[in-house]
């Protein structure tokens, strides 16, 4: 026999123990009953054992156990033994077990056979009328079925609740895994925006310094100064990002250094100056009456999109002119970054496509749209639209 299968269906140890105890009690009461004691009657002992011992496997075969117990009682009565002992309790216990473990439609036969056995048993009680015997014979098995059915429904409900709890636990784990994945994407996007832009500027300036190191010392020194400034800014932004990831500034008892605010629209002039120093002639046009009226998250979204677009100009169209236009009204904020060069020229650095994906994800996060592509007159353009009403920036 397969051990795992046996372990799955084996009855609890209480069932065999209870079956043995009630069998021993029934045998003792029957043998001691006066004046109709069994004496040494092997058949009476055997039939009594058949009434109670099957209760040891009542959880595995409840209906069969109920029928066996009732038929054994009928055989006991047919052999001429009276019922003035514990034997009539065996079919009732078995019927209750069947009702608590199986649907009502599957125990109808057991219920009927138990009624017959109980009625025959009542006819052997001196002085009991037929009507009273019939009432007891129907009432006791019916009560056993009712109480057993209640237990069956409770067990079914508990199983359903356990299934619901398992599904909720699985959904919670899935949501937690999704949240972790989204957080990883957010962290990767932030690191990409910070590292890609500053390293692009550093790479361009390093190449310029190496090219003019012997011929134009002042230009090389200026490029090195730019590298120093940009590297410090990169370290500063990375430090700010790591602090935000490690601690919660709103946590009770946190007394660490204050977090620097995330870059926003007011920081665009410094961003443009940095790109200009890297060799790209950038023109900035802003028509934003009050940048502080926008939520920090929306400002960071616009800032990172502009930063990534200018980084792409540095990598793919170095030396070309670019233009940044920022406009807003009460309904939307529009950002356009375009350059006049060829994004795919040989002098540029091939990209991976992560920057454009990052920009689109940021736009989608705030319910906006991002369109990027080549211009008919040459060059490349990135257009970001954020709907102000959706984020509640104004009014």
XYZ file of N, CA, C and O in Angstrom, residues 111 224 277 293 366:
20
model
N -30.523 6.019 6.888
C -31.553 6.539 7.792
C -32.742 5.570 7.870
O -33.237 5.261 8.963
N 37.691 69.826 -18.041
C 37.943 69.092 -16.796
C 37.120 69.684 -15.658
O 36.586 68.952 -14.810
N 27.510 73.305 -21.646
C 28.933 73.136 -21.358
C 29.483 71.877 -22.001
O 30.687 71.784 -22.260
N 3.356 75.746 -8.606
C 1.949 75.352 -8.553
C 1.760 73.887 -8.936
O 0.699 73.319 -8.682
N 1.629 59.471 -14.946
C 0.832 60.655 -14.632
C -0.306 60.871 -15.626
O -0.840 61.974 -15.735
